[in-house]
Tab-separated table of C-alpha atoms in Angstrom:
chain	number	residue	atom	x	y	z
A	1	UNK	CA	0.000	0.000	0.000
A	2	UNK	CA	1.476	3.780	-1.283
A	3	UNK	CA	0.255	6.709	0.990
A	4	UNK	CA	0.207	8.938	-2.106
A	5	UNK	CA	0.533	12.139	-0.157
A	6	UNK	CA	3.785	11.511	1.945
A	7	UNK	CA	4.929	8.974	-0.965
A	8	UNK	CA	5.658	5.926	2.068
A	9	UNK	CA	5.188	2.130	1.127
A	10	UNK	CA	3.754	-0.052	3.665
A	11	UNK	CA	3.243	-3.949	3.288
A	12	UNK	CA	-0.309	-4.688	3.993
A	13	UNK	CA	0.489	-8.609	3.827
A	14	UNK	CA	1.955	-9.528	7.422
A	15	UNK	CA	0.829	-10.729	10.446
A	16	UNK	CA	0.317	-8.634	13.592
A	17	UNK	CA	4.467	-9.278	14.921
A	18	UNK	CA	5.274	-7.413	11.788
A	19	UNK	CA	6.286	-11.164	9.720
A	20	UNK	CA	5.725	-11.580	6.312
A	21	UNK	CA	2.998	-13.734	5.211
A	22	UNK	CA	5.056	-16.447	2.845
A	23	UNK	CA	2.906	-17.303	-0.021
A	24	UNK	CA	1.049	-15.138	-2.543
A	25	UNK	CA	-1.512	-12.570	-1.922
A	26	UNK	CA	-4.175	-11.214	-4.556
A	27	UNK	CA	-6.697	-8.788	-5.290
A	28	UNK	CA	-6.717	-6.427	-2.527
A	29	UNK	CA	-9.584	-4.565	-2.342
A	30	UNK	CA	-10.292	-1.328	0.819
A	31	UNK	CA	-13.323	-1.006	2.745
A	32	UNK	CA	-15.161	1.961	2.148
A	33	UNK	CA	-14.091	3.943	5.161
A	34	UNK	CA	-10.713	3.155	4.130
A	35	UNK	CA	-9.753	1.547	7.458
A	36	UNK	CA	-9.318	-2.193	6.176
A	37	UNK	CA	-7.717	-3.745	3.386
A	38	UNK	CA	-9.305	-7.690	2.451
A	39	UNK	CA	-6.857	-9.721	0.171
A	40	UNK	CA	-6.462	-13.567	-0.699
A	41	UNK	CA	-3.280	-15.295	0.430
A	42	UNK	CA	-2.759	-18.636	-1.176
A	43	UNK	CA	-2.565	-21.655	0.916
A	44	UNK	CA	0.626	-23.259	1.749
A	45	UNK	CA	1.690	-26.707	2.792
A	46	UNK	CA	4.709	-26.571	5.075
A	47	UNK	CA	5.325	-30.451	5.518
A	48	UNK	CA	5.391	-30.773	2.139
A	49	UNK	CA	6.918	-27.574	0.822
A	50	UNK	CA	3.874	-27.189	-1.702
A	51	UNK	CA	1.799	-24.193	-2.724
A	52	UNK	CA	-1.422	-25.836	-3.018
A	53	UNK	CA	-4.391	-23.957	-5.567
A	54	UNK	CA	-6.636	-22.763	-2.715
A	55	UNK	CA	-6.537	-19.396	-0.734
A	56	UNK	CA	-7.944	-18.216	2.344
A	57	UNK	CA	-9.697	-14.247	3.015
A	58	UNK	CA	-7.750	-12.152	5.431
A	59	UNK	CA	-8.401	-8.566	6.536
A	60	UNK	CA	-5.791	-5.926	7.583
A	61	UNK	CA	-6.723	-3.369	9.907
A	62	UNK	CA	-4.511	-0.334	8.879
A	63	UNK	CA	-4.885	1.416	11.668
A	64	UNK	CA	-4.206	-1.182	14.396
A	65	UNK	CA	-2.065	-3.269	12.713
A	66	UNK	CA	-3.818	-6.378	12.994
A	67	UNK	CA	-4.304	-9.445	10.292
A	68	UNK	CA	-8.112	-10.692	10.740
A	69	UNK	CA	-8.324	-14.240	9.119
A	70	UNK	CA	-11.976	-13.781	7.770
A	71	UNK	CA	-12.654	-17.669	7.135
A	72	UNK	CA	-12.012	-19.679	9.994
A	73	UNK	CA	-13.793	-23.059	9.208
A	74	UNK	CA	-12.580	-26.583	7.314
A	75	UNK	CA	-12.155	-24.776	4.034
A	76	UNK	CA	-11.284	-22.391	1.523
A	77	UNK	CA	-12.099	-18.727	0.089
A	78	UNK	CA	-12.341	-19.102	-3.386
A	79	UNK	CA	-11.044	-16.033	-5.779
A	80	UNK	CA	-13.872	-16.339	-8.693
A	81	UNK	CA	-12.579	-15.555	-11.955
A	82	UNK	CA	-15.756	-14.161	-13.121
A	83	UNK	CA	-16.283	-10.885	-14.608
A	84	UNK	CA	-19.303	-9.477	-12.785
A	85	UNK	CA	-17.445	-8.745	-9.114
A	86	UNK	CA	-18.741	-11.365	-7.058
A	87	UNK	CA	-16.318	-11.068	-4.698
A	88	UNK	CA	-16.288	-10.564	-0.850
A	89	UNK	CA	-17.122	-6.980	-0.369
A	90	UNK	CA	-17.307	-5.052	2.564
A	91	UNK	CA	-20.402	-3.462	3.718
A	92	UNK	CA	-21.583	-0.360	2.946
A	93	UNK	CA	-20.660	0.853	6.503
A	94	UNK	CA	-17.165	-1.038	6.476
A	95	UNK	CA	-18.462	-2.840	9.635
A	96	UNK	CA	-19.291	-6.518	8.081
A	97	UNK	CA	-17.972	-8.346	5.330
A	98	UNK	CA	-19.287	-10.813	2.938
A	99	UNK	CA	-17.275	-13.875	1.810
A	100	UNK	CA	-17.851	-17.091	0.004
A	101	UNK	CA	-16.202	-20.255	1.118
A	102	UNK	CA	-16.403	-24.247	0.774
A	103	UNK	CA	-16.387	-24.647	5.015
A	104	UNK	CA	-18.922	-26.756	6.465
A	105	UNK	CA	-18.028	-25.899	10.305
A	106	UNK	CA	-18.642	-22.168	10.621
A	107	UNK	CA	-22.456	-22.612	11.882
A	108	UNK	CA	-22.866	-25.733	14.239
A	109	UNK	CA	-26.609	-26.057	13.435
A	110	UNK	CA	-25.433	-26.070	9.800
A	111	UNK	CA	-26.397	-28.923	8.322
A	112	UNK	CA	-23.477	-30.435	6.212
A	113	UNK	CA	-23.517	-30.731	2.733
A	114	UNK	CA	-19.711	-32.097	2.188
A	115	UNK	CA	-21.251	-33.474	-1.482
A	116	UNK	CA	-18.432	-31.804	-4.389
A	117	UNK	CA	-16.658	-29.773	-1.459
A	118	UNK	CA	-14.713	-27.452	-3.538
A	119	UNK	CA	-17.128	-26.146	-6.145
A	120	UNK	CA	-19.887	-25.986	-3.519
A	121	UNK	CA	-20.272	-22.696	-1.894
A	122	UNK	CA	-22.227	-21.126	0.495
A	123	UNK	CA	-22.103	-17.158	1.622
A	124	UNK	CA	-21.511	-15.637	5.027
A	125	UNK	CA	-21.338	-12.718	6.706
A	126	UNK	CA	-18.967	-11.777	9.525
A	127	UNK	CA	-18.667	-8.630	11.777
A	128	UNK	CA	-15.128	-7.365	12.257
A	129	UNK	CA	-15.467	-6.143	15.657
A	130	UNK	CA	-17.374	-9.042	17.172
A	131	UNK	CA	-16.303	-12.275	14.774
A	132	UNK	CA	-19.615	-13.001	14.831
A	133	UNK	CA	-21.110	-14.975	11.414
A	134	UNK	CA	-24.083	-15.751	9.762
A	135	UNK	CA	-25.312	-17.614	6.751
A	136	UNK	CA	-26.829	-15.620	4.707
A	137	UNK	CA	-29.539	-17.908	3.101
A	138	UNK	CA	-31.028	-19.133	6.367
A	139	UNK	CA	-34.184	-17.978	7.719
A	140	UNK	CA	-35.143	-17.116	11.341
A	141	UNK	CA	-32.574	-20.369	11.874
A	142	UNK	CA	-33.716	-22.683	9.104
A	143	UNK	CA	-30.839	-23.382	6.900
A	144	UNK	CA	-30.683	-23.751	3.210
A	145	UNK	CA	-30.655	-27.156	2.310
A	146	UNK	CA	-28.537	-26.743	-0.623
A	147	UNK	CA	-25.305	-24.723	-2.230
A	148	UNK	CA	-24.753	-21.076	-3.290
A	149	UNK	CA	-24.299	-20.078	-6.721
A	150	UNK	CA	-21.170	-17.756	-6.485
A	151	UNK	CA	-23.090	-14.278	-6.488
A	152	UNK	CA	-24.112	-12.233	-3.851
A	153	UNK	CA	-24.271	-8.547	-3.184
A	154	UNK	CA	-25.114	-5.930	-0.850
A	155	UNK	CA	-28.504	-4.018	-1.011
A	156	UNK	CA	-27.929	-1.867	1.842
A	157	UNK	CA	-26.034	-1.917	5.549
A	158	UNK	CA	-28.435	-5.047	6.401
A	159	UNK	CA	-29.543	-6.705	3.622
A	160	UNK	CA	-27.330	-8.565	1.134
A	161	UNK	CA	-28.885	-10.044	-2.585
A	162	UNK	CA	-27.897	-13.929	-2.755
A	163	UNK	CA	-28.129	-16.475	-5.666
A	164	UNK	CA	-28.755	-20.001	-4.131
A	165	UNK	CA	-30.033	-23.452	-5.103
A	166	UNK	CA	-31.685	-24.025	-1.681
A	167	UNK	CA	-35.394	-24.954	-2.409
A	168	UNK	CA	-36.644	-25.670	1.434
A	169	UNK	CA	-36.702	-21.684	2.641
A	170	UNK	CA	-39.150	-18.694	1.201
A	171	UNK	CA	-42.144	-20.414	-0.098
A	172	UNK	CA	-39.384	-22.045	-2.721
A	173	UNK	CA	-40.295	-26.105	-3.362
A	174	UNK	CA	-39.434	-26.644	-6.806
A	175	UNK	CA	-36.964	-28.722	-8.251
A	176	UNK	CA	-33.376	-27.391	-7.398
A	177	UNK	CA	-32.271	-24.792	-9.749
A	178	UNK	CA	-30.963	-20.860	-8.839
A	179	UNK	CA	-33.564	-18.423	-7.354
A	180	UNK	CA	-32.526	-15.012	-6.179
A	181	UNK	CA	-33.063	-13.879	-2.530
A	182	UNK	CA	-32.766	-10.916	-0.033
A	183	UNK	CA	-31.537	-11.602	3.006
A	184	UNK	CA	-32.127	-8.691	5.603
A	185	UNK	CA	-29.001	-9.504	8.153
A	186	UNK	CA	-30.519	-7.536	10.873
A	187	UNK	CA	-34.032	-9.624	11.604
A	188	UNK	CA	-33.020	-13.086	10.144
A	189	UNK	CA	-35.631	-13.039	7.078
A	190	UNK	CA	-35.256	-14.492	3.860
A	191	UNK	CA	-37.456	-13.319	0.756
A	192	UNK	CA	-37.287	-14.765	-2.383
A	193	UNK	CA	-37.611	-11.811	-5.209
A	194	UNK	CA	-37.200	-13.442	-8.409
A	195	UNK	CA	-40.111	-14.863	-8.330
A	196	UNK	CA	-43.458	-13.415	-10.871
A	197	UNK	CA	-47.159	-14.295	-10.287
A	198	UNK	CA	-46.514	-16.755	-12.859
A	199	UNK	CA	-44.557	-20.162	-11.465
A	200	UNK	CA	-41.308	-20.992	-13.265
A	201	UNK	CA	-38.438	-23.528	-12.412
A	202	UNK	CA	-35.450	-21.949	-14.758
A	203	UNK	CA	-32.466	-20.547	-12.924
A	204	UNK	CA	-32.109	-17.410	-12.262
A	205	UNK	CA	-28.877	-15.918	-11.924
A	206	UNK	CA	-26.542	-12.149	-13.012
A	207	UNK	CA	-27.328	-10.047	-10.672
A	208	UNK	CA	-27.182	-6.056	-10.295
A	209	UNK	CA	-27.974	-3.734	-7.920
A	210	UNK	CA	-28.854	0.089	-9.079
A	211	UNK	CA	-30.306	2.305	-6.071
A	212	UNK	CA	-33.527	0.133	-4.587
A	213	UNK	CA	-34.115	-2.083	-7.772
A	214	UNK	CA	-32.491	-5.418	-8.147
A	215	UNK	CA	-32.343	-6.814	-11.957
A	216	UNK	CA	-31.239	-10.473	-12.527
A	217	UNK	CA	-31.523	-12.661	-16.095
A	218	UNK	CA	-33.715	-16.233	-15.802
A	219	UNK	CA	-33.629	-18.491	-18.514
A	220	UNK	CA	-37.130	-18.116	-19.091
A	221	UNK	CA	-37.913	-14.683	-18.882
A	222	UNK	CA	-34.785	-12.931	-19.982
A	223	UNK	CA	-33.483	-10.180	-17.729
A	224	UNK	CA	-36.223	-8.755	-15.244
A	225	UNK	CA	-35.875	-6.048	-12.614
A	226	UNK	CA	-37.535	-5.842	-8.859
A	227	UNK	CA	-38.246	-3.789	-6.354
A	228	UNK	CA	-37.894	-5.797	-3.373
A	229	UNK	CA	-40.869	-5.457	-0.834
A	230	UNK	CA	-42.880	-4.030	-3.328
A	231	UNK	CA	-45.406	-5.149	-6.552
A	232	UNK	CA	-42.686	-4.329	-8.762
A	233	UNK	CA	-41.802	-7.476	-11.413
A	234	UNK	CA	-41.029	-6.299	-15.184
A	235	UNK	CA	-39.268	-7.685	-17.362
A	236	UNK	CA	-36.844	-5.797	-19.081
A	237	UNK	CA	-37.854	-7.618	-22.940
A	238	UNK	CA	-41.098	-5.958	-22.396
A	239	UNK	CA	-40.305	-2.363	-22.228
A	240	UNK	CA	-41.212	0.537	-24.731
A	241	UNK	CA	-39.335	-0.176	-27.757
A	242	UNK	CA	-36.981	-2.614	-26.547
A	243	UNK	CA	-38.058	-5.916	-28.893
A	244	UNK	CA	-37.343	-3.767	-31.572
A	245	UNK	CA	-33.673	-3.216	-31.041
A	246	UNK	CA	-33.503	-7.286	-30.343
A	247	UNK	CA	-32.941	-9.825	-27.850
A	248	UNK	CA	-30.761	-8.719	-24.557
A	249	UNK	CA	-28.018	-10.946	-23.913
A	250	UNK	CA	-27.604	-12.841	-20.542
A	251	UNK	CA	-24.120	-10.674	-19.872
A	252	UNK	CA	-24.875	-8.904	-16.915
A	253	UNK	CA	-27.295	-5.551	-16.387
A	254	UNK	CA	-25.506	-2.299	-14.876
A	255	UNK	CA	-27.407	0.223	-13.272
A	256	UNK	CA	-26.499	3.625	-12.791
A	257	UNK	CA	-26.333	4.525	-8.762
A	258	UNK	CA	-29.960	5.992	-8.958
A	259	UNK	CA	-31.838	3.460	-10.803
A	260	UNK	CA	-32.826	5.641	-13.477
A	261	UNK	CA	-30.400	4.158	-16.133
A	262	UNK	CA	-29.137	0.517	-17.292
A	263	UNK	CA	-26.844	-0.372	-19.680
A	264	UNK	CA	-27.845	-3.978	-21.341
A	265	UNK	CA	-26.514	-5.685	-24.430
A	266	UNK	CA	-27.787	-7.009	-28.170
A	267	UNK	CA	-27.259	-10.236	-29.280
A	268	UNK	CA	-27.226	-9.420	-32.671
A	269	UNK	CA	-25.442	-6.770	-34.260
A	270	UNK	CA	-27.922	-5.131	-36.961
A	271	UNK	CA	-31.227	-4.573	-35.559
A	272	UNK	CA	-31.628	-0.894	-36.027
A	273	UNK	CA	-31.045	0.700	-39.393
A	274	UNK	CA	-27.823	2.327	-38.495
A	275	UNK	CA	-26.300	-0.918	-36.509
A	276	UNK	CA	-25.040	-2.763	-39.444
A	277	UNK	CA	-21.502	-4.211	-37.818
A	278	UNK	CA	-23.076	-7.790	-36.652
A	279	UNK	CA	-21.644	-7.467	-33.359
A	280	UNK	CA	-22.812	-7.588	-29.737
A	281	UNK	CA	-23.091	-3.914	-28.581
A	282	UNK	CA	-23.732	-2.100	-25.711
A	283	UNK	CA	-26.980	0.791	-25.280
A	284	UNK	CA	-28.340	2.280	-22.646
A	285	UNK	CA	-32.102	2.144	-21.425
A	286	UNK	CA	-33.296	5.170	-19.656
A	287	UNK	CA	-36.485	4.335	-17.444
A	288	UNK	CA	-37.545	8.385	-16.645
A	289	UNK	CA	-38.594	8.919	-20.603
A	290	UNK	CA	-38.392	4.686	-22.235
A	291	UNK	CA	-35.882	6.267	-24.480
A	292	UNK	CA	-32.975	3.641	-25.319
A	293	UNK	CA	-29.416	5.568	-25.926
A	294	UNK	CA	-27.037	3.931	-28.431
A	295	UNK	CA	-23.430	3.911	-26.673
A	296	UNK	CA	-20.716	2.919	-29.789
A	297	UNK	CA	-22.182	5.813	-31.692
A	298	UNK	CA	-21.130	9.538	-32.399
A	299	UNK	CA	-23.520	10.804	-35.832
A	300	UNK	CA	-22.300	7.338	-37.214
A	301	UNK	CA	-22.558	4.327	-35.381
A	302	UNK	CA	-19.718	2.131	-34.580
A	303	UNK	CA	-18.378	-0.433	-37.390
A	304	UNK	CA	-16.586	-2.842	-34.948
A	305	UNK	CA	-18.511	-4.128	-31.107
A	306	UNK	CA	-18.797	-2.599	-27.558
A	307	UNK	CA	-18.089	-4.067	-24.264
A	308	UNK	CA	-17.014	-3.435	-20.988
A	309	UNK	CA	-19.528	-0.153	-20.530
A	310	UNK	CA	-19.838	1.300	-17.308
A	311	UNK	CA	-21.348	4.313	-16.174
A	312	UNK	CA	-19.438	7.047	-14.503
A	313	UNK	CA	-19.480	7.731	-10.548
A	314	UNK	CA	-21.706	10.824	-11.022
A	315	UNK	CA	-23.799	9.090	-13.599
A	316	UNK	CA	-22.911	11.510	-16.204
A	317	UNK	CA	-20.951	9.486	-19.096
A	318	UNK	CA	-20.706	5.995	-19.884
A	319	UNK	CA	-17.188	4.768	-20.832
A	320	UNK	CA	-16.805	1.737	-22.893
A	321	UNK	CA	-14.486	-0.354	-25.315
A	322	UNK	CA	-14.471	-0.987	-29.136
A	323	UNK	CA	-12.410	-1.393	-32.016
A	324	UNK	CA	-14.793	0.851	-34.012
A	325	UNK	CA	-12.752	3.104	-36.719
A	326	UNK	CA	-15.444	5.152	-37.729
A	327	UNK	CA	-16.722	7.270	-34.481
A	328	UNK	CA	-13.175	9.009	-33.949
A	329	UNK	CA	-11.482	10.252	-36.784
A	330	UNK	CA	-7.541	9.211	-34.856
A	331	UNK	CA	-9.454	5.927	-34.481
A	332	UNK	CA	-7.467	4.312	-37.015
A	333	UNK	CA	-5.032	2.078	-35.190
A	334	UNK	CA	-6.920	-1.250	-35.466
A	335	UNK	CA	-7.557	-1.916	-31.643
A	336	UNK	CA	-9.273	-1.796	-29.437
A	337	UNK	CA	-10.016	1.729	-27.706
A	338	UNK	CA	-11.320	3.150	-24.790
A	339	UNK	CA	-13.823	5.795	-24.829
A	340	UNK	CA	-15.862	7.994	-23.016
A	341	UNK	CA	-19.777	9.312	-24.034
A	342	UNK	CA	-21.384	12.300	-22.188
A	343	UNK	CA	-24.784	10.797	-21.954
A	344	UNK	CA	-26.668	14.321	-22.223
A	345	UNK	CA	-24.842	15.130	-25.233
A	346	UNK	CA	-23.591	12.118	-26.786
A	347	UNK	CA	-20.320	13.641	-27.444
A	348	UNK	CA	-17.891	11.077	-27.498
A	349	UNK	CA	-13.758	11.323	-26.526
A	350	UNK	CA	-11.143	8.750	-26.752
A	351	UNK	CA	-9.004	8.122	-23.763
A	352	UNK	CA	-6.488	5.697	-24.716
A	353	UNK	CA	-3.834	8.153	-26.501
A	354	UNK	CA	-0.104	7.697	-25.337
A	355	UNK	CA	2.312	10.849	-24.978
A	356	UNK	CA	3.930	10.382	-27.995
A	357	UNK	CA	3.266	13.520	-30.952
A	358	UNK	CA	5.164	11.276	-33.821
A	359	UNK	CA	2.822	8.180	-33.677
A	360	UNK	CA	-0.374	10.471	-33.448
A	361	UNK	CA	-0.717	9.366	-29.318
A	362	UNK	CA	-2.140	5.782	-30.717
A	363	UNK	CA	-1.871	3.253	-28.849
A	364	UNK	CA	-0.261	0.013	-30.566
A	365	UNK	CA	-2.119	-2.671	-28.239
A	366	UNK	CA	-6.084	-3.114	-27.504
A	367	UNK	CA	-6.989	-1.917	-23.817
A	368	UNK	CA	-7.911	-5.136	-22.284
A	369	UNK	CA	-9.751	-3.568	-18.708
A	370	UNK	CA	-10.168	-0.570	-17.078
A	371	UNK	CA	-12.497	1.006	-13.820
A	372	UNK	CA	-13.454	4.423	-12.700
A	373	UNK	CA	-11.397	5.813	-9.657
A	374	UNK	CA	-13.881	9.005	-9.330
A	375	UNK	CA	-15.771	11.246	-11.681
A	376	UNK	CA	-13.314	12.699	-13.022
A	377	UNK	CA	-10.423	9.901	-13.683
């Protein structure tokens, strides 16, 4: 960890005696108060001499120098290569974190389910302060009777949004398959939400969070959107306009922070007159006027497909990637670019330039990933 300011180093990775942990730690990721810093350290077998493929969640406390082990049971913290950010996450109020593991000893009145150990999940939730945990899907201390699927998220400071195949809790008694649930940490209860007034049995699953609503994709109904607690079920196929633009793709849904806004993808690449590149791309749906926003498009639309859109911190651009040639006039490097749209305007910039004057600041490699930092880098 760099303090920026005074330009110090520190190394998060060691235990409270100041010793360095001595395998491999990943993805580190802060709290949002800034006071803790979660990583994965990879597992090591000192008989043997052997760094083994699992890794276990640990917390550092910056402030009081302390290494919190988050998962303390018979198994492992899986790192998910996925690319939705399913990860552990701290709580909104940095007091709680959520974690996924393969342990079957956290929660004595857990029933165990040893079947396929390490691809079989379930979430938790501990508090930092008092080591206290809790299963999330369990209800009022009935426990899911099945695995996870690896997705969960926080709604708020006491509810978290949890994929599961557990079919004994919330008025669920189907055959197993993935439903989606709200857990509210604070009272115990479980609610299933991705349920219609209409009885279906296909998984649901890709979920997304943007201000109260919760979207997730079921195989039967495409994507849908909730508001938990409320009457709220629609399905995103059905809105004003949308079936004429095509079929939205089971990638996942991103909301802007207020709900307002979603950006959702195409399967097919030449549904609208001026989409003729047969390519997945990226639009955004905006739910205060049904309007739907092309994103790979400035007066002409992109030749070449979009990914990897994401909206802005203050909800006021939408950045995204594409090997389009056509919407950028120094856009003629062959790779793959990142860009930024001002939704209100639709005037799009490239980002990905490099310092140097002779080669026309082009990059000579596509931009594989990128995030926000704040609004303004």
């Amino acid at each position: 960890m760099q303090e920026i300011l005074q330009g110090t180093i520190n190394i998060v990775s060691t235990t409270d005696n100041g010793l360095l942990l001595n395998s491999n730690c990943i993805r580190p990721f802060f709290s949002p108060n800034g006071r803790y810093i979660a990583f994965w350290n990879q597992d090591y077998n000192n008989i043997t001499d052997v760094f083994l493929n699992t890794y276990h969640l640990y917390i550092k406390d910056i402030f009081m120098n302390i290494l919190i082990l988050v998962d303390t049971g018979n198994g492992h913290s899986p790192v998910l290569n996925d690319s939705y950010s399913y990860q552990a996450s701290f709580s909104p109020d940095s007091s709680q974190i959520l974690f996924l593991t393969t342990s079957t000893n956290l929660i004595s009145a857990d029933p165990i389910n040893t079947t396929n150990p390490d691809t079989h999940y379930r979430w938790y939730v501990k508090d930092i302060v008092t080591s206290d945990i809790q299963r999330v899907i369990e209800d009022n201390g009935i426990y899911g009777n099945q695995y996870d699927f690896a997705q969960a998220l926080w709604y708020n400071n006491t509810n978290i949004v949890c994929v599961s195949f557990s079919n004994n809790l919330a008025s669920v008694e189907e055959v197993m398959h993935s439903e989606v649930f709200i857990k509210d940490i604070s009272t115990g209860v479980l609610t299933n939400i991705s349920k219609s007034d209409v009885s279906f049995t296909t998984n649901s699953y890709n979920i997304s969070i943007g201000s109260e609503k919760v979207a997730f994709f079921n195989n039967t109904l495409g994507y849908c959107y909730v508001t938990p607690f409320t009457e709220l079920f629609q399905r995103v196929q059905l809105l004003p306009d949308m079936i004429n633009y095509g079929i939205v793709s089971p990638d996942v849904l991103q909301w802007n922070t207020l709900g307002t806004q979603f950006i959702f993808r195409i399967q097919s690449g030449n549904t609208i007159p001026t989409d003729d590149n047969n390519a997945k791309d990226d639009f955004i749906y905006d739910l205060t006027n049904d309007t739907i926003i092309p994103i790979n498009e400035n007066s002409l639309y992109g030749n070449a497909e979009s990914k990897q859109s994401k909206f802005s911190p203050d909800n006021l651009f939408v950045s995204f990637l594409t090997a389009s040639s056509n919407i950028d006039p120094s856009a003629d490097n062959d790779i793959v670019n990142l860009y930024i749209k001002e939704i209100s305007t639709g005037i799009v910039t490239k980002i990905s330039k490099t310092l140097k004057a002779n080669n026309n600041y082009k990059l000579l490699q596509d931009v594989l990933g990128y995030n926000w930092i704040d609004e303004n880098r």
